[in-house]
CSV table of C-alpha atoms and ligand atoms in Angstrom, one decimal:
chain,number,residue,atom,x,y,z
A,125,UNK,CA,44.5,116.6,87.1
A,126,UNK,CA,43.6,114.1,89.9
A,127,UNK,CA,45.6,110.9,89.8
A,128,UNK,CA,43.6,107.7,90.1
A,129,UNK,CA,44.0,106.0,93.5
A,130,UNK,CA,46.2,102.9,93.8
A,131,UNK,CA,43.2,100.8,94.8
A,132,UNK,CA,41.3,101.8,91.7
A,133,UNK,CA,44.0,100.6,89.2
A,134,UNK,CA,44.9,97.4,91.0
A,135,UNK,CA,43.0,94.2,90.1
A,136,UNK,CA,43.6,93.0,93.7
A,137,UNK,CA,44.0,94.4,97.2
A,138,UNK,CA,47.4,96.2,98.0
A,139,UNK,CA,48.1,93.7,100.8
A,140,UNK,CA,48.1,90.9,98.3
A,141,UNK,CA,50.7,92.9,96.2
A,142,UNK,CA,53.1,93.0,99.1
A,143,UNK,CA,52.8,89.3,99.7
A,144,UNK,CA,53.3,88.6,96.0
A,145,UNK,CA,56.4,90.8,95.9
A,146,UNK,CA,57.9,89.1,98.9
A,147,UNK,CA,57.2,85.6,97.4
A,148,UNK,CA,58.9,86.6,94.1
A,149,UNK,CA,62.0,87.9,96.0
A,150,UNK,CA,62.2,84.6,97.8
A,151,UNK,CA,61.8,82.7,94.5
A,152,UNK,CA,64.7,84.7,92.9
A,153,UNK,CA,66.9,84.2,95.9
A,154,UNK,CA,66.3,80.4,95.9
A,155,UNK,CA,66.8,80.3,92.2
A,156,UNK,CA,70.2,82.1,92.4
A,157,UNK,CA,71.5,80.3,95.5
A,158,UNK,CA,74.0,77.6,95.1
A,159,UNK,CA,75.5,75.5,97.9
A,160,UNK,CA,78.7,77.4,98.6
A,161,UNK,CA,82.0,75.7,99.7
A,162,UNK,CA,83.0,79.1,101.1
A,163,UNK,CA,80.0,80.7,102.8
A,164,UNK,CA,80.0,84.5,103.0
A,165,UNK,CA,81.6,85.8,106.1
A,166,UNK,CA,78.3,86.8,107.8
A,167,UNK,CA,76.9,83.2,107.6
A,168,UNK,CA,77.5,80.5,110.2
A,169,UNK,CA,80.7,78.6,110.1
A,170,UNK,CA,80.7,75.3,108.2
A,171,UNK,CA,83.3,73.0,109.6
A,172,UNK,CA,84.9,69.8,108.4
A,173,UNK,CA,82.4,67.0,109.1
A,174,UNK,CA,83.1,64.0,111.3
A,175,UNK,CA,83.3,61.7,108.3
A,176,UNK,CA,85.8,64.0,106.6
A,177,UNK,CA,87.9,64.1,109.8
A,178,UNK,CA,87.9,60.3,109.9
A,179,UNK,CA,89.1,60.2,106.3
A,180,UNK,CA,92.0,62.5,107.2
A,181,UNK,CA,93.0,60.2,110.1
A,182,UNK,CA,93.0,57.2,107.8
A,183,UNK,CA,94.9,58.9,104.9
A,184,UNK,CA,98.2,57.7,103.6
A,185,UNK,CA,101.1,60.1,104.2
A,186,UNK,CA,101.3,62.5,101.3
A,187,UNK,CA,97.6,62.1,100.4
A,188,UNK,CA,95.2,64.9,101.5
A,189,UNK,CA,91.5,64.5,100.8
A,190,UNK,CA,90.1,68.0,100.3
A,191,UNK,CA,87.7,69.0,103.2
A,192,UNK,CA,84.8,71.4,103.6
A,193,UNK,CA,85.7,74.5,105.6
A,194,UNK,CA,84.6,78.1,105.6
A,195,UNK,CA,86.7,80.9,107.1
A,196,UNK,CA,84.9,82.2,110.2
A,197,UNK,CA,83.4,85.7,110.0
A,198,UNK,CA,86.0,88.4,109.7
A,199,UNK,CA,85.7,91.8,111.5
A,200,UNK,CA,86.6,94.7,109.3
A,201,UNK,CA,89.3,97.1,110.7
A,202,UNK,CA,90.7,100.5,109.9
A,203,UNK,CA,92.5,101.6,106.8
A,204,UNK,CA,96.0,100.1,107.2
A,205,UNK,CA,97.5,103.4,106.0
A,206,UNK,CA,96.4,104.8,109.4
A,207,UNK,CA,97.7,101.9,111.4
A,208,UNK,CA,101.0,101.8,113.2
A,209,UNK,CA,103.1,98.5,113.2
A,210,UNK,CA,102.1,96.4,116.2
A,211,UNK,CA,104.8,97.0,118.8
A,212,UNK,CA,106.0,93.4,119.4
A,213,UNK,CA,108.6,93.1,122.2
A,214,UNK,CA,108.9,89.3,122.4
A,215,UNK,CA,111.9,89.1,124.8
A,216,UNK,CA,111.6,88.0,128.4
A,217,UNK,CA,113.2,88.7,131.7
A,218,UNK,CA,115.4,86.0,133.1
A,219,UNK,CA,116.3,82.5,131.8
A,220,UNK,CA,116.0,81.8,128.0
A,221,UNK,CA,114.2,78.5,127.1
A,222,UNK,CA,114.1,77.1,123.6
A,223,UNK,CA,110.5,75.9,123.0
A,224,UNK,CA,108.0,75.9,120.1
A,225,UNK,CA,106.4,78.9,121.8
A,226,UNK,CA,103.1,78.7,119.9
A,227,UNK,CA,99.7,80.1,120.7
A,228,UNK,CA,96.3,80.1,118.9
A,229,UNK,CA,95.7,82.5,116.1
A,230,UNK,CA,92.5,84.5,116.2
A,231,UNK,CA,90.9,84.2,112.7
A,232,UNK,CA,90.5,88.0,112.5
A,233,UNK,CA,94.3,88.4,112.8
A,234,UNK,CA,95.7,86.1,110.1
A,235,UNK,CA,97.4,89.0,108.3
A,236,UNK,CA,98.6,92.2,110.0
A,237,UNK,CA,99.2,95.2,107.8
A,238,UNK,CA,99.9,98.8,108.6
A,239,UNK,CA,101.2,102.1,107.1
A,240,UNK,CA,104.4,100.5,105.9
A,241,UNK,CA,102.5,98.3,103.5
A,242,UNK,CA,103.5,100.6,100.6
A,243,UNK,CA,107.2,100.4,101.3
A,244,UNK,CA,107.0,96.6,101.7
A,245,UNK,CA,105.1,96.4,98.4
A,246,UNK,CA,107.9,98.4,96.5
A,247,UNK,CA,110.7,96.4,98.1
A,248,UNK,CA,109.0,93.1,97.2
A,249,UNK,CA,108.2,94.2,93.7
A,250,UNK,CA,111.9,95.2,93.2
A,251,UNK,CA,113.0,91.8,94.7
A,252,UNK,CA,110.7,89.8,92.4
A,253,UNK,CA,111.9,91.8,89.4
A,254,UNK,CA,115.6,91.5,90.2
A,255,UNK,CA,115.8,88.0,91.9
A,256,UNK,CA,113.2,85.9,90.1
A,257,UNK,CA,113.1,82.3,91.2
A,258,UNK,CA,115.5,83.1,94.0
A,259,UNK,CA,112.6,84.7,95.8
A,260,UNK,CA,109.4,83.2,94.3
A,261,UNK,CA,109.4,79.5,93.3
A,262,UNK,CA,107.1,76.5,93.2
A,263,UNK,CA,108.7,73.1,92.9
A,264,UNK,CA,107.0,70.4,90.7
A,265,UNK,CA,105.9,67.0,92.0
A,266,UNK,CA,108.7,64.6,93.0
A,267,UNK,CA,107.0,61.3,92.4
A,268,UNK,CA,107.2,58.9,95.4
A,269,UNK,CA,108.5,61.7,97.6
A,270,UNK,CA,106.3,64.7,97.7
A,271,UNK,CA,103.7,66.6,95.6
A,272,UNK,CA,104.1,70.1,94.2
A,273,UNK,CA,102.9,73.1,96.1
A,274,UNK,CA,101.1,74.4,92.9
A,275,UNK,CA,97.6,73.7,94.2
A,276,UNK,CA,98.4,75.3,97.5
A,277,UNK,CA,99.6,78.4,95.8
A,278,UNK,CA,96.3,78.9,94.0
A,279,UNK,CA,94.3,78.2,97.1
A,280,UNK,CA,96.4,80.6,99.1
A,281,UNK,CA,96.0,83.6,96.8
A,282,UNK,CA,92.2,83.2,96.8
A,283,UNK,CA,92.1,82.8,100.5
A,284,UNK,CA,94.3,85.9,101.0
A,285,UNK,CA,92.3,88.1,98.6
A,286,UNK,CA,89.0,87.1,100.2
A,287,UNK,CA,90.3,87.6,103.8
A,288,UNK,CA,92.1,91.0,103.0
A,289,UNK,CA,89.0,92.5,101.3
A,290,UNK,CA,86.9,91.6,104.4
A,291,UNK,CA,89.5,92.6,107.0
A,292,UNK,CA,90.8,95.8,105.4
A,293,UNK,CA,88.0,96.9,103.0
A,294,UNK,CA,89.5,100.4,102.6
A,295,UNK,CA,92.8,99.0,101.2
A,296,UNK,CA,91.7,95.9,99.3
A,297,UNK,CA,88.8,95.2,96.9
A,298,UNK,CA,88.1,92.1,94.8
A,299,UNK,CA,86.4,91.6,91.5
A,300,UNK,CA,84.5,88.3,91.0
A,301,UNK,CA,83.6,86.3,87.9
A,302,UNK,CA,80.1,85.0,87.0
A,303,UNK,CA,80.5,82.0,89.3
A,304,UNK,CA,81.4,84.2,92.3
A,305,UNK,CA,85.1,83.4,92.4
A,306,UNK,CA,87.7,86.2,92.8
A,307,UNK,CA,89.3,87.1,89.5
A,308,UNK,CA,91.4,90.1,90.5
A,309,UNK,CA,92.3,92.1,93.6
A,310,UNK,CA,93.0,95.8,93.9
A,311,UNK,CA,95.5,97.2,96.4
A,312,UNK,CA,94.2,100.7,96.8
A,313,UNK,CA,97.1,102.4,98.6
A,314,UNK,CA,99.6,101.6,95.8
A,315,UNK,CA,97.0,101.9,93.0
A,316,UNK,CA,97.6,98.3,91.7
A,317,UNK,CA,95.1,95.8,90.3
A,318,UNK,CA,96.4,92.2,90.1
A,319,UNK,CA,94.7,89.4,88.2
A,320,UNK,CA,94.6,86.0,89.9
A,321,UNK,CA,94.3,82.5,88.3
A,322,UNK,CA,90.9,80.7,88.5
A,323,UNK,CA,90.0,79.0,91.8
A,324,UNK,CA,91.2,75.5,92.6
A,325,UNK,CA,87.7,74.1,92.6
A,326,UNK,CA,84.3,75.4,91.4
A,327,UNK,CA,82.0,76.5,94.1
A,328,UNK,CA,80.4,73.7,96.0
A,329,UNK,CA,82.8,71.1,94.6
A,330,UNK,CA,85.8,69.4,96.3
A,331,UNK,CA,87.2,68.2,93.0
A,332,UNK,CA,90.5,70.1,92.5
A,333,UNK,CA,91.8,71.2,89.1
A,334,UNK,CA,95.3,70.6,87.8
A,335,UNK,CA,97.6,73.6,88.1
A,336,UNK,CA,100.8,74.4,86.1
A,337,UNK,CA,103.9,75.7,87.7
A,338,UNK,CA,103.7,79.0,85.8
A,339,UNK,CA,100.2,79.6,87.0
A,340,UNK,CA,101.2,78.8,90.6
A,341,UNK,CA,104.3,81.0,90.5
A,342,UNK,CA,102.1,83.9,89.2
A,343,UNK,CA,99.7,83.3,92.1
A,344,UNK,CA,102.6,83.2,94.5
A,345,UNK,CA,103.9,86.6,93.2
A,346,UNK,CA,100.4,88.1,93.7
A,347,UNK,CA,100.3,86.7,97.2
A,348,UNK,CA,103.7,88.2,97.9
A,349,UNK,CA,102.6,91.7,96.8
A,350,UNK,CA,99.3,91.5,98.8
A,351,UNK,CA,100.9,91.1,102.2
A,352,UNK,CA,103.9,92.3,104.1
A,353,UNK,CA,104.7,88.6,105.1
A,354,UNK,CA,107.0,86.2,103.4
A,355,UNK,CA,105.1,83.0,102.6
A,356,UNK,CA,106.3,79.4,102.6
A,357,UNK,CA,104.2,76.4,101.5
A,358,UNK,CA,104.9,73.1,103.3
A,359,UNK,CA,103.6,69.9,101.7
A,360,UNK,CA,103.4,66.5,103.4
A,361,UNK,CA,105.6,63.9,101.8
A,362,UNK,CA,105.0,60.1,101.5
A,363,UNK,CA,107.3,59.8,104.6
A,364,UNK,CA,105.0,62.0,106.6
A,365,UNK,CA,107.6,64.8,106.8
A,366,UNK,CA,106.8,68.4,105.6
A,367,UNK,CA,108.7,69.7,102.7
A,368,UNK,CA,109.3,73.4,101.7
A,369,UNK,CA,107.8,73.0,98.2
A,370,UNK,CA,107.2,76.6,97.3
A,371,UNK,CA,106.8,80.1,98.5
A,372,UNK,CA,107.6,83.8,98.2
A,373,UNK,CA,110.5,84.6,100.4
A,374,UNK,CA,111.3,88.2,99.5
A,375,UNK,CA,112.4,89.8,102.8
A,376,UNK,CA,114.1,87.1,104.9
A,377,UNK,CA,117.1,89.2,105.9
A,378,UNK,CA,119.2,86.3,107.2
A,379,UNK,CA,118.5,83.3,105.0
A,380,UNK,CA,118.0,82.5,101.3
A,381,UNK,CA,115.2,80.6,99.8
A,382,UNK,CA,117.6,78.9,97.4
A,383,UNK,CA,119.4,77.2,100.3
A,384,UNK,CA,116.2,75.7,101.8
A,385,UNK,CA,113.7,75.1,99.0
A,386,UNK,CA,112.8,71.4,98.6
A,387,UNK,CA,114.1,70.4,102.1
A,388,UNK,CA,112.1,68.8,104.8
A,389,UNK,CA,111.6,70.9,108.0
A,390,UNK,CA,114.3,69.1,110.0
A,391,UNK,CA,117.0,69.7,107.4
A,392,UNK,CA,116.0,73.4,107.1
A,393,UNK,CA,116.6,73.8,110.8
A,394,UNK,CA,119.6,71.5,111.2
A,395,UNK,CA,121.5,73.0,108.2
A,396,UNK,CA,120.8,76.5,109.6
A,397,UNK,CA,122.2,75.4,113.0
A,398,UNK,CA,119.1,76.4,114.9
A,399,UNK,CA,120.1,76.1,118.5
A,400,UNK,CA,118.8,73.0,120.3
A,401,UNK,CA,116.7,72.0,117.4
A,402,UNK,CA,117.4,68.3,117.7
A,403,UNK,CA,117.1,68.2,121.4
A,404,UNK,CA,114.2,70.5,122.1
A,405,UNK,CA,112.2,71.1,118.9
A,406,UNK,CA,112.5,68.3,116.4
A,407,UNK,CA,110.1,65.7,117.9
A,408,UNK,CA,107.4,68.2,118.9
A,409,UNK,CA,107.5,70.0,115.6
A,410,UNK,CA,107.3,66.8,113.7
A,411,UNK,CA,104.2,65.6,115.7
A,412,UNK,CA,102.6,69.0,115.4
A,413,UNK,CA,102.8,69.3,111.6
A,414,UNK,CA,101.5,65.8,111.0
A,415,UNK,CA,98.4,66.4,113.1
A,416,UNK,CA,97.8,70.1,112.4
A,417,UNK,CA,94.1,70.6,111.8
A,418,UNK,CA,92.5,73.0,109.4
A,419,UNK,CA,90.5,74.6,112.3
A,420,UNK,CA,93.5,75.6,114.5
A,421,UNK,CA,95.9,78.1,113.1
A,422,UNK,CA,98.8,79.2,115.3
A,423,UNK,CA,101.2,82.1,115.9
A,424,UNK,CA,104.7,82.3,117.3
A,425,UNK,CA,107.1,85.3,117.6
A,426,UNK,CA,110.9,85.5,117.6
A,427,UNK,CA,113.5,88.3,117.6
A,428,UNK,CA,117.0,89.1,116.5
A,429,UNK,CA,119.0,92.3,116.3
A,430,UNK,CA,120.2,93.7,113.0
A,431,UNK,CA,122.9,96.2,112.2
A,432,UNK,CA,121.9,98.5,109.4
A,433,UNK,CA,124.1,100.9,107.4
A,434,UNK,CA,125.1,104.1,109.3
A,435,UNK,CA,122.9,107.1,108.7
A,436,UNK,CA,125.3,109.0,106.5
A,437,UNK,CA,125.5,106.3,103.9
A,438,UNK,CA,122.0,105.1,104.2
A,439,UNK,CA,120.1,106.2,101.2
A,440,UNK,CA,118.4,109.6,101.5
A,441,UNK,CA,115.2,108.2,100.1
A,442,UNK,CA,114.7,106.3,103.4
A,443,UNK,CA,112.2,108.9,104.5
A,444,UNK,CA,110.2,108.4,101.3
A,445,UNK,CA,110.3,104.6,101.7
A,446,UNK,CA,108.8,104.9,105.2
A,447,UNK,CA,106.1,107.3,104.1
A,448,UNK,CA,103.4,106.9,101.6
A,449,UNK,CA,105.5,108.5,98.8
A,450,UNK,CA,106.4,106.1,96.0
A,451,UNK,CA,110.2,105.6,96.1
A,452,UNK,CA,112.3,105.8,93.0
A,453,UNK,CA,113.4,102.2,92.5
A,454,UNK,CA,117.0,102.4,91.3
A,455,UNK,CA,118.7,99.7,93.2
A,456,UNK,CA,118.5,97.7,96.4
A,457,UNK,CA,119.7,100.5,98.7
A,458,UNK,CA,117.3,103.1,97.2
A,459,UNK,CA,114.2,101.0,97.7
A,460,UNK,CA,115.3,99.3,100.9
A,461,UNK,CA,117.7,101.5,102.8
A,462,UNK,CA,117.3,99.6,106.1
A,463,UNK,CA,118.1,96.3,104.5
A,464,UNK,CA,114.8,94.6,105.4
A,465,UNK,CA,115.1,92.2,102.5
A,466,UNK,CA,118.8,91.2,103.0
A,467,UNK,CA,121.0,92.4,105.7
A,468,UNK,CA,124.3,93.0,103.8
A,469,UNK,CA,125.7,94.9,106.7
A,470,UNK,CA,125.3,91.9,109.0
A,471,UNK,CA,125.7,88.9,106.6
A,472,UNK,CA,127.8,90.2,103.7
A,473,UNK,CA,126.7,90.0,100.1
A,474,UNK,CA,123.6,87.9,99.4
A,475,UNK,CA,125.2,86.4,96.4
A,476,UNK,CA,128.3,85.0,98.2
A,477,UNK,CA,126.5,84.2,101.5
A,478,UNK,CA,128.0,81.1,103.1
A,479,UNK,CA,124.9,79.2,104.2
A,480,UNK,CA,125.3,77.2,107.4
A,481,UNK,CA,128.3,79.2,108.6
A,482,UNK,CA,128.5,81.8,111.4
A,483,UNK,CA,127.6,85.4,110.5
A,484,UNK,CA,130.6,87.0,108.8
A,485,UNK,CA,130.1,90.5,107.4
A,486,UNK,CA,132.2,91.4,104.4
A,487,UNK,CA,133.3,94.6,106.2
A,488,UNK,CA,133.0,94.8,110.0
A,489,UNK,CA,130.3,97.4,110.4
A,490,UNK,CA,130.5,100.5,112.6
A,491,UNK,CA,128.0,99.9,115.3
A,492,UNK,CA,126.2,102.7,117.1
A,493,UNK,CA,122.8,102.8,118.8
A,494,UNK,CA,121.3,104.7,115.8
A,495,UNK,CA,122.0,101.8,113.4
A,496,UNK,CA,120.7,99.0,115.5
A,497,UNK,CA,117.3,97.5,114.9
A,498,UNK,CA,115.2,95.0,116.7
A,499,UNK,CA,114.2,92.5,113.9
A,500,UNK,CA,111.2,90.6,115.1
A,501,UNK,CA,109.0,88.1,113.2
A,502,UNK,CA,105.3,87.2,113.8
A,503,UNK,CA,105.0,83.8,112.3
A,504,UNK,CA,101.6,82.2,111.5
A,505,UNK,CA,100.8,78.6,110.5
A,506,UNK,CA,97.6,77.7,108.8
A,507,UNK,CA,96.5,74.4,107.0
A,508,UNK,CA,94.6,75.1,103.8
A,509,UNK,CA,91.4,72.9,103.5
A,510,UNK,CA,91.5,71.9,99.9
A,511,UNK,CA,95.2,71.3,99.1
A,512,UNK,CA,96.2,70.4,102.7
A,513,UNK,CA,99.3,72.6,102.3
A,514,UNK,CA,100.5,74.4,105.4
A,515,UNK,CA,101.1,78.1,104.9
A,516,UNK,CA,103.9,79.5,107.0
A,517,UNK,CA,103.6,83.3,107.1
A,518,UNK,CA,106.6,85.3,108.3
A,519,UNK,CA,105.8,89.0,109.0
A,520,UNK,CA,109.0,90.9,109.8
A,521,UNK,CA,109.0,94.1,111.8
A,522,UNK,CA,112.1,96.4,112.1
A,523,UNK,CA,112.1,98.7,115.2
A,524,UNK,CA,114.9,101.3,115.9
A,525,UNK,CA,116.6,100.4,119.2
A,526,UNK,CA,116.8,104.1,120.1
A,527,UNK,CA,113.0,104.2,120.0
A,528,UNK,CA,112.6,101.1,122.1
A,529,UNK,CA,114.9,102.4,124.7
A,530,UNK,CA,112.4,105.2,125.4
A,531,UNK,CA,109.6,102.7,126.3
A,532,UNK,CA,109.1,102.1,130.0
A,533,UNK,CA,110.9,99.0,131.2
A,534,UNK,CA,112.0,97.9,127.8
A,535,UNK,CA,115.8,98.6,127.9
A,536,UNK,CA,116.1,96.7,131.2
A,537,UNK,CA,114.1,93.8,129.9
A,538,UNK,CA,116.0,93.6,126.6
A,539,UNK,CA,119.4,93.7,128.4
A,540,UNK,CA,118.2,91.0,130.7
A,541,UNK,CA,117.1,88.8,127.8
A,542,UNK,CA,120.4,89.3,126.0
A,543,UNK,CA,122.4,88.4,129.1
A,544,UNK,CA,120.4,85.2,129.5
A,545,UNK,CA,121.1,83.7,126.0
A,546,UNK,CA,122.9,80.4,126.3
A,547,UNK,CA,126.2,80.4,124.3
A,548,UNK,CA,124.7,78.6,121.2
A,549,UNK,CA,121.8,81.1,121.1
A,550,UNK,CA,124.2,84.0,121.5
A,551,UNK,CA,126.3,82.8,118.6
A,552,UNK,CA,123.2,82.1,116.4
A,553,UNK,CA,121.9,85.7,117.0
A,554,UNK,CA,125.2,87.2,115.9
A,555,UNK,CA,125.7,88.8,119.3
A,556,UNK,CA,129.4,89.3,118.8
A,557,UNK,CA,128.8,92.0,116.3
A,558,UNK,CA,126.7,94.4,118.4
A,559,UNK,CA,126.8,93.1,122.0
A,560,UNK,CA,129.1,95.7,123.6
A,561,UNK,CA,127.5,98.8,122.1
A,562,UNK,CA,124.0,97.5,122.6
A,563,UNK,CA,124.4,96.5,126.3
A,564,UNK,CA,126.1,99.7,127.2
A,565,UNK,CA,123.3,101.7,125.5
A,566,UNK,CA,120.5,99.7,127.1
A,567,UNK,CA,122.1,99.8,130.6
A,568,UNK,CA,122.4,103.6,130.4
A,569,UNK,CA,118.8,103.9,129.2
A,570,UNK,CA,117.6,101.5,132.0
A,571,UNK,CA,119.5,103.5,134.6
A,572,UNK,CA,117.9,106.7,133.5
A,573,UNK,CA,114.5,105.2,133.7
A,574,UNK,CA,115.2,103.7,137.1
A,575,UNK,CA,116.2,107.2,138.4
A,576,UNK,CA,112.9,108.7,137.2
A,577,UNK,CA,110.4,105.9,137.5
A,578,UNK,CA,111.7,103.7,140.3
A,579,UNK,CA,112.1,99.9,140.7
A,580,UNK,CA,108.5,99.0,139.5
A,581,UNK,CA,109.2,100.3,136.0
A,582,UNK,CA,112.1,97.9,135.6
A,583,UNK,CA,110.1,94.8,136.0
A,584,UNK,CA,107.4,94.7,133.4
A,585,UNK,CA,105.5,96.8,130.9
A,586,UNK,CA,102.3,95.0,132.3
A,587,UNK,CA,101.1,94.0,128.8
A,588,UNK,CA,102.3,90.4,128.8
A,589,UNK,CA,104.1,88.4,126.1
A,590,UNK,CA,104.7,89.2,123.2
A,591,UNK,CA,104.5,92.9,124.1
B,25,HEM,C1,106.1,75.5,114.7
B,25,HEM,C2,106.9,75.7,113.7
B,25,HEM,C3,108.3,76.1,113.8
B,25,HEM,C4,109.1,76.3,114.8
B,25,HEM,C5,108.8,76.1,116.3
B,25,HEM,C6,110.4,76.8,114.3
B,25,HEM,C7,111.5,77.1,115.1
B,25,HEM,C8,112.6,77.8,114.7
B,25,HEM,C9,113.6,78.4,115.5
B,25,HEM,C10,113.6,78.3,117.0
B,25,HEM,C11,114.4,79.0,114.7
B,25,HEM,C12,115.6,79.9,115.2
B,25,HEM,C13,115.2,81.3,115.1
B,25,HEM,C14,114.0,81.6,116.0
B,25,HEM,O1,114.1,81.7,117.2
B,25,HEM,O2,112.9,81.7,115.4
B,25,HEM,C15,114.0,78.8,113.4
B,25,HEM,C16,114.7,79.2,112.3
B,25,HEM,C17,114.3,79.0,111.0
B,25,HEM,N1,113.1,78.4,110.6
B,25,HEM,FE1,111.8,77.5,111.8
B,25,HEM,N2,110.3,76.9,113.0
B,25,HEM,C18,109.0,76.5,112.6
B,25,HEM,C19,108.5,76.4,111.3
B,25,HEM,C20,109.3,76.7,110.2
B,25,HEM,C21,108.8,76.5,108.9
B,25,HEM,C22,107.4,76.0,108.5
B,25,HEM,C23,109.8,76.9,108.1
B,25,HEM,C24,109.7,76.8,106.6
B,25,HEM,C25,110.4,77.4,105.7
B,25,HEM,C26,110.9,77.3,108.9
B,25,HEM,C27,112.1,77.8,108.5
B,25,HEM,C28,113.1,78.3,109.2
B,25,HEM,C29,114.3,79.0,108.7
B,25,HEM,C30,114.6,79.2,107.3
B,25,HEM,C31,115.0,79.4,109.8
B,25,HEM,C32,116.4,80.1,109.8
B,25,HEM,C33,117.4,79.0,109.7
B,25,HEM,C34,118.7,79.6,109.4
B,25,HEM,O3,119.2,80.5,110.2
B,25,HEM,O4,119.4,79.2,108.5
B,25,HEM,N3,110.6,77.2,110.2
B,25,HEM,N4,112.9,78.0,113.4
């Protein structure tokens, strides 16, 4: 049978049909479009307006008028299970200077994640289950002093879920509700789906909803499990100082959230005896936090050394924890054999830790090159536009010193950095515990490199700070 031609069954010309179709698509799009506070990543960036910026300048301390801001476009990258940890080597040749040491954070690089994401996830899950509010906590409002970090916690989990699903689409996917807000986030490599509380404001509105402490602590737990970082929320007080009002500090290694929560920045650092804080850091940090804009997140790196348990008593599931296999979670040493979360070998028991006192292990550890680790943090600071809370992300990396010693120029640079520490820095970094073994080992490795590679190799890796 011959089919009738299209022209013969249409009451109008086919060209008119195409135009009609196009017009109806445009009409549907216009009907469904709502002005979005957060524009999709592909659209142009909508920044805080001049009048909003003026409002911020005129605000009373402790009052933050929510501002319009959309996260700039995010470039997707590889599946983190195929990514190696970024090899930070943030120690320098020659004299040691205490400075803020900050640089701009590229928006693409807010959160770094890699193949160790699974082991960090299990360690954090175990810490949350066994330590409760010692590792995740949101403080309530303290009238006349500082507000709660509860709104910041909700805003943060939405920002993280959105960012991660765009940056690492193979590892994170989000589900959205009818109004387009994220309602849950899936972490594919660990086969977990986590529900998140409703957004802080409906799309297109700057009116923030009230948030309970329970909801905020739930949001904070989800944030903790999403990323390898620890997360602190800093809220401006009525005195203009920034208070540690909430966070998820699951893997700090050398300090405990319970000793610092609720304190302003200066007390956190003074009570921890951070070297030269009062002379070199206090004023510039104070100024920096008060003025920190939404549009300019920053990064800083630091480093320490950590002694971990010797190989023969380290838990045999170490290999599983470092691979994609799901470790059997029995106790701290099973899930975290290298003591990422709390360095018992260096600090003694977490429960009896003497905050503000020099490092004193319960038992003096046996130190050998194989149980020394470079512990280095990549810290990020970002002001959230709606709540005004400042998010402090602390991503910790542990690298075996034996591995570092094989890298061209690194053992010589590391030994030079250690020898340049002023006495207060040396004490703060617990050098007395590992100094002799470490320096002998590094000097030997540097000498071997010198014999093979010559003087040039000893000077620089050529990549520049912090590598
Ligand atoms: C620009 C911002 C900041 C700078 C320049 C800074 C600087 C420092 C420095 C120099 C240290 C010594 C260890 C190291 O070299 O990193 C330190 C330690 C520390 N900082 Fe900060 N910090 C900043 C932000 C924060 C924030 C927002 C928190 C919030 C919780 C914080 C909490 C701590 C803690 C808990 C320690 C360890 C103290 C201890 O050993 O008891 N820092 N900081």
